[in-house]
Coordinates of C-alpha atoms and ligand atoms in Angstrom, one line a residue:
M1 CA 198.9 113.4 59.4
E2 CA 197.3 115.8 57.0
L3 CA 193.9 117.5 57.6
H4 CA 191.0 116.8 55.3
S5 CA 190.6 119.7 52.9
T6 CA 186.9 119.7 53.6
S7 CA 186.1 119.6 57.3
S8 CA 182.9 119.5 59.3
P9 CA 181.9 123.1 60.2
E10 CA 180.9 122.3 63.7
L11 CA 184.4 121.1 64.5
E12 CA 185.9 124.4 63.3
D13 CA 185.4 126.8 66.2
D14 CA 187.6 129.1 68.2
R15 CA 188.7 126.3 70.5
T16 CA 189.7 124.1 67.6
E17 CA 191.8 127.0 66.2
E18 CA 193.4 127.4 69.6
L19 CA 194.2 123.7 69.8
R20 CA 195.5 123.7 66.3
E21 CA 198.0 126.5 67.1
R22 CA 199.1 124.9 70.3
L23 CA 199.5 121.5 68.7
D24 CA 201.5 123.0 65.8
A25 CA 203.8 124.7 68.3
V26 CA 204.3 121.4 70.2
R27 CA 205.0 119.5 67.0
A28 CA 207.5 122.2 66.0
R29 CA 209.3 121.8 69.4
I30 CA 209.4 118.0 68.9
D31 CA 210.8 118.5 65.4
R32 CA 213.5 120.9 66.6
A33 CA 214.4 118.5 69.5
V34 CA 214.7 115.6 67.1
A35 CA 216.8 117.6 64.6
L36 CA 219.1 118.9 67.4
V37 CA 220.2 115.4 68.4
G38 CA 220.1 114.0 64.9
R39 CA 217.5 111.3 65.6
R40 CA 216.1 109.5 62.6
E41 CA 212.7 108.7 64.1
R42 CA 210.2 111.2 65.5
P43 CA 208.6 110.1 68.8
E44 CA 204.9 109.6 69.0
L45 CA 202.8 112.3 70.6
I46 CA 200.2 111.2 73.2
V47 CA 198.0 114.2 74.1
V48 CA 197.0 114.0 77.7
T49 CA 193.4 115.1 77.9
K50 CA 192.7 114.8 81.7
F51 CA 190.4 117.5 83.0
F52 CA 189.3 118.4 79.5
P53 CA 186.0 117.4 77.9
A54 CA 185.2 114.7 75.3
E55 CA 184.5 117.6 72.9
D56 CA 188.2 118.5 73.0
V57 CA 189.1 114.9 72.2
L58 CA 186.9 115.1 69.1
R59 CA 188.6 118.4 68.1
L60 CA 192.0 116.7 68.5
L61 CA 190.9 113.7 66.4
H62 CA 189.8 116.2 63.7
L63 CA 193.3 117.8 64.0
G64 CA 195.0 114.5 63.3
V65 CA 195.8 113.3 66.9
T66 CA 195.5 109.5 67.2
D67 CA 196.6 108.9 70.7
V68 CA 195.3 110.4 74.0
G69 CA 196.3 109.8 77.6
E70 CA 194.3 109.8 80.8
N71 CA 195.3 109.3 84.4
R72 CA 192.0 108.6 86.3
D73 CA 189.7 105.7 85.4
Q74 CA 186.5 107.3 86.5
E75 CA 187.1 110.3 84.3
A76 CA 188.6 108.3 81.4
S77 CA 185.9 105.7 81.2
A78 CA 183.1 108.2 81.0
K79 CA 185.1 110.3 78.5
A80 CA 185.8 107.3 76.3
D81 CA 182.1 106.5 76.1
A82 CA 181.3 110.1 75.4
V83 CA 183.8 110.2 72.6
D84 CA 182.3 107.1 71.1
R85 CA 178.9 108.8 71.1
L86 CA 180.3 112.0 69.6
I87 CA 182.0 110.1 66.9
A88 CA 178.8 108.2 66.1
A89 CA 176.8 111.4 65.9
H90 CA 179.5 113.0 63.8
T91 CA 179.7 110.1 61.4
A92 CA 175.9 110.1 61.0
A93 CA 176.0 113.8 60.1
H94 CA 179.1 113.5 57.9
P95 CA 179.4 110.0 56.4
D96 CA 182.1 111.4 54.1
L97 CA 184.3 112.7 56.9
P98 CA 185.0 109.7 59.1
L99 CA 186.7 110.1 62.4
A100 CA 188.5 107.1 63.9
P101 CA 188.4 106.6 67.6
P102 CA 191.7 107.4 69.4
R103 CA 193.9 104.9 71.1
W104 CA 193.5 105.5 74.9
H105 CA 196.6 105.3 77.0
F106 CA 196.2 104.9 80.7
I107 CA 199.1 106.8 82.3
G108 CA 198.1 107.3 86.0
Q109 CA 198.5 105.3 89.2
L110 CA 196.1 102.4 89.0
Q111 CA 194.3 100.6 91.8
S112 CA 194.0 96.9 91.1
N113 CA 190.2 97.1 91.4
K114 CA 190.0 99.4 88.4
A115 CA 192.0 97.1 86.1
R116 CA 188.8 95.6 84.5
S117 CA 187.3 99.0 83.9
V118 CA 190.5 100.4 82.3
L119 CA 190.9 97.5 79.9
R120 CA 187.4 98.2 78.6
Y121 CA 188.8 101.3 76.7
A122 CA 192.6 101.4 77.1
S123 CA 194.9 100.0 74.5
S124 CA 197.9 100.5 76.8
V125 CA 198.7 100.9 80.5
H126 CA 201.8 102.9 81.1
S127 CA 201.8 102.5 84.9
V128 CA 202.4 98.9 85.7
D129 CA 204.5 99.1 88.8
R130 CA 203.8 96.1 91.0
S131 CA 202.9 92.5 90.8
S132 CA 199.5 92.8 92.5
L133 CA 198.4 95.2 89.8
L134 CA 199.8 92.9 87.1
K135 CA 197.8 90.1 88.5
A136 CA 194.6 92.2 88.3
L137 CA 195.4 93.2 84.7
R138 CA 196.0 89.6 83.8
R139 CA 192.7 88.5 85.2
A140 CA 190.9 91.4 83.6
A141 CA 192.5 90.7 80.2
A142 CA 191.6 87.0 80.4
G143 CA 188.0 87.9 81.3
S144 CA 187.6 90.3 78.4
A145 CA 189.0 87.8 76.0
E146 CA 186.4 85.3 77.2
S147 CA 183.5 87.8 76.8
Q148 CA 184.7 88.7 73.3
E149 CA 184.7 85.1 72.3
A150 CA 181.2 84.9 73.7
G151 CA 180.2 87.7 71.3
A152 CA 180.1 90.7 73.6
P153 CA 180.9 93.9 71.8
A154 CA 184.7 94.5 71.7
A155 CA 184.3 98.1 70.4
G156 CA 187.4 97.7 68.3
R157 CA 189.8 97.7 71.3
A158 CA 192.9 95.7 70.9
R159 CA 192.8 92.3 72.4
E160 CA 196.3 92.4 73.6
V161 CA 197.0 95.3 76.0
D162 CA 200.3 97.0 75.8
C163 CA 201.9 97.2 79.2
L164 CA 204.7 99.5 80.2
I165 CA 206.5 99.2 83.4
Q166 CA 206.6 102.5 85.2
V167 CA 210.0 103.1 86.8
D168 CA 210.8 105.4 89.8
L169 CA 213.8 107.3 88.6
R170 CA 214.6 109.0 91.9
T171 CA 218.2 108.5 93.0
E172 CA 216.9 108.1 96.6
I173 CA 213.7 106.1 96.7
P174 CA 211.8 106.2 100.0
S175 CA 210.7 102.8 101.3
D176 CA 207.0 103.6 101.1
A177 CA 207.3 104.8 97.5
R178 CA 204.3 104.5 95.2
G179 CA 204.0 105.2 91.5
G180 CA 206.9 103.4 89.9
A181 CA 208.9 100.2 90.4
R182 CA 212.4 100.3 91.6
P183 CA 214.9 99.6 88.7
E184 CA 215.9 96.3 90.3
Q185 CA 212.2 95.1 90.1
I186 CA 211.9 95.7 86.3
A187 CA 213.3 92.3 85.2
Q188 CA 210.9 90.3 87.2
L189 CA 207.8 92.4 86.3
A190 CA 208.8 92.2 82.7
D191 CA 209.0 88.4 82.8
S192 CA 205.6 88.3 84.4
V193 CA 204.0 90.6 81.8
Q194 CA 205.6 88.5 79.1
A195 CA 204.1 85.3 80.5
A196 CA 200.6 86.8 80.9
E197 CA 198.1 86.0 78.2
G198 CA 196.4 89.1 76.9
L199 CA 199.2 91.4 77.9
R200 CA 202.1 92.5 75.8
L201 CA 205.3 93.8 77.2
A202 CA 205.8 97.1 75.4
G203 CA 208.5 99.0 77.3
L204 CA 209.2 101.4 80.1
M205 CA 207.6 104.6 81.3
A206 CA 208.8 107.3 83.7
V207 CA 208.0 110.7 85.1
A208 CA 211.0 112.9 85.7
P209 CA 211.6 113.3 89.5
L210 CA 210.5 116.6 90.9
D211 CA 213.7 117.8 92.5
E212 CA 216.3 116.4 90.1
P213 CA 217.2 117.6 86.6
P214 CA 215.3 115.6 83.9
G215 CA 218.2 115.0 81.6
P216 CA 220.3 112.6 83.8
A217 CA 217.1 110.9 85.0
F218 CA 216.0 110.2 81.4
A219 CA 219.5 109.0 80.6
R220 CA 219.1 106.4 83.4
L221 CA 215.8 105.4 81.9
A222 CA 217.5 104.9 78.5
E223 CA 220.0 102.6 80.1
L224 CA 217.3 100.6 81.8
S225 CA 215.5 100.3 78.5
A226 CA 218.6 99.1 76.8
E227 CA 219.1 96.5 79.5
L228 CA 215.5 95.4 79.3
R229 CA 215.8 95.0 75.5
T230 CA 218.7 92.6 75.8
V231 CA 216.2 90.1 77.3
H232 CA 212.9 91.4 75.7
P233 CA 213.9 92.9 72.4
E234 CA 210.2 93.7 71.6
A235 CA 209.9 96.0 74.6
V236 CA 210.9 99.1 72.6
M237 CA 208.6 101.8 74.0
V238 CA 210.1 104.5 76.2
S239 CA 207.3 106.7 77.4
A240 CA 208.8 109.9 78.9
G241 CA 208.6 113.6 78.5
M242 CA 205.9 116.0 79.4
S243 CA 205.3 119.7 78.6
N244 CA 208.2 120.9 80.6
D245 CA 210.8 118.3 79.7
L246 CA 210.0 117.0 76.3
E247 CA 213.3 118.2 74.8
E248 CA 215.3 116.2 77.4
A249 CA 213.2 113.2 76.8
V250 CA 213.6 113.4 73.0
A251 CA 217.4 113.7 73.5
H252 CA 217.4 110.5 75.6
G253 CA 215.4 108.4 73.2
A254 CA 211.8 108.7 74.3
T255 CA 209.6 107.0 71.8
H256 CA 206.3 108.3 73.2
L257 CA 205.8 111.8 74.7
R258 CA 202.9 112.5 77.0
I259 CA 201.9 116.2 76.6
G260 CA 198.9 117.8 78.3
R261 CA 199.2 121.5 79.3
D262 CA 201.1 122.7 76.3
V263 CA 198.4 121.4 73.9
L264 CA 195.3 121.9 75.9
G265 CA 196.2 124.9 78.1
N266 CA 196.0 125.2 81.8
R267 CA 193.8 122.6 83.4
P268 CA 190.4 123.9 84.5
A269 CA 189.7 123.9 88.2
P270 CA 188.2 120.6 89.3
R271 CA 184.4 120.8 89.2
Ligands
PLP1 C1 199.4 115.0 83.4 C2 200.4 114.0 83.0 C3 201.2 114.3 81.9 C4 201.1 115.5 81.1 O1 201.7 116.6 81.8 P1 201.8 118.1 81.2 O2 202.7 118.8 82.2 O3 200.4 118.6 81.3 O4 202.3 118.0 79.8 C5 202.1 113.3 81.5 N1 202.3 112.1 82.2 C6 201.5 111.9 83.3 C7 201.7 110.6 84.1 C8 200.6 112.8 83.7 O5 199.8 112.5 84.8

């Protein structure tokens, strides 16, 4: 997306310049990776803003970013509210330079009791990995549909929540594993998402295993995605690739990259 030729002066500070340079470098890496494997479509960039303030999200919107990712509900819900307030203030000051709110992607492990809170701001949940969570999401989606019908503010959030099934790509999965379904559980979870009102089956998500090379792991993810699409052709999203392995993810067909550090810099120490 192109920048406006005129831009609000308060969004043009040193931090914005730093983010612009980092974002340009990441976009150039993505372009090179796409060209290298001769892909026709460029994957979408989700900028992971965890640990960084709402002001940085506003700078990113100003720089043309449309999608942001967060991995903890407490932080994300406060930040989504803060971004809404910053956008409203910005719009009041610059009615000619509108900023659209981002799509918020929830990408972290999710406790069932946080499902309702997450659906207040998130347009997609990348970390659906068990049926108990799915049940909570389904209940929360049904609840928010009712309150929208009753006239409660929907704040422009999508009514149907995109759900991605997170897959554990390790070759040896311990029995007490968390943070990813086993490949053999995908089909059943996918059917349940499909059947749930208010939820839309969007695809698969994975994080490369720590102690295995990312390439073969992402190749397995691509196979699992192809298998899923034989039954659910609409489930085309493949969310894979972070700062360290985006090239491998692009090579293996990722449609959505989740990049934090290389756009925002090293994460600040927890406050
Ligand atoms: C933090 C995070 C990312 C981004 O990782 P970087 O190394 O900062 O690019 C991507 N996916 C998930 C699930 C994350 O938690």
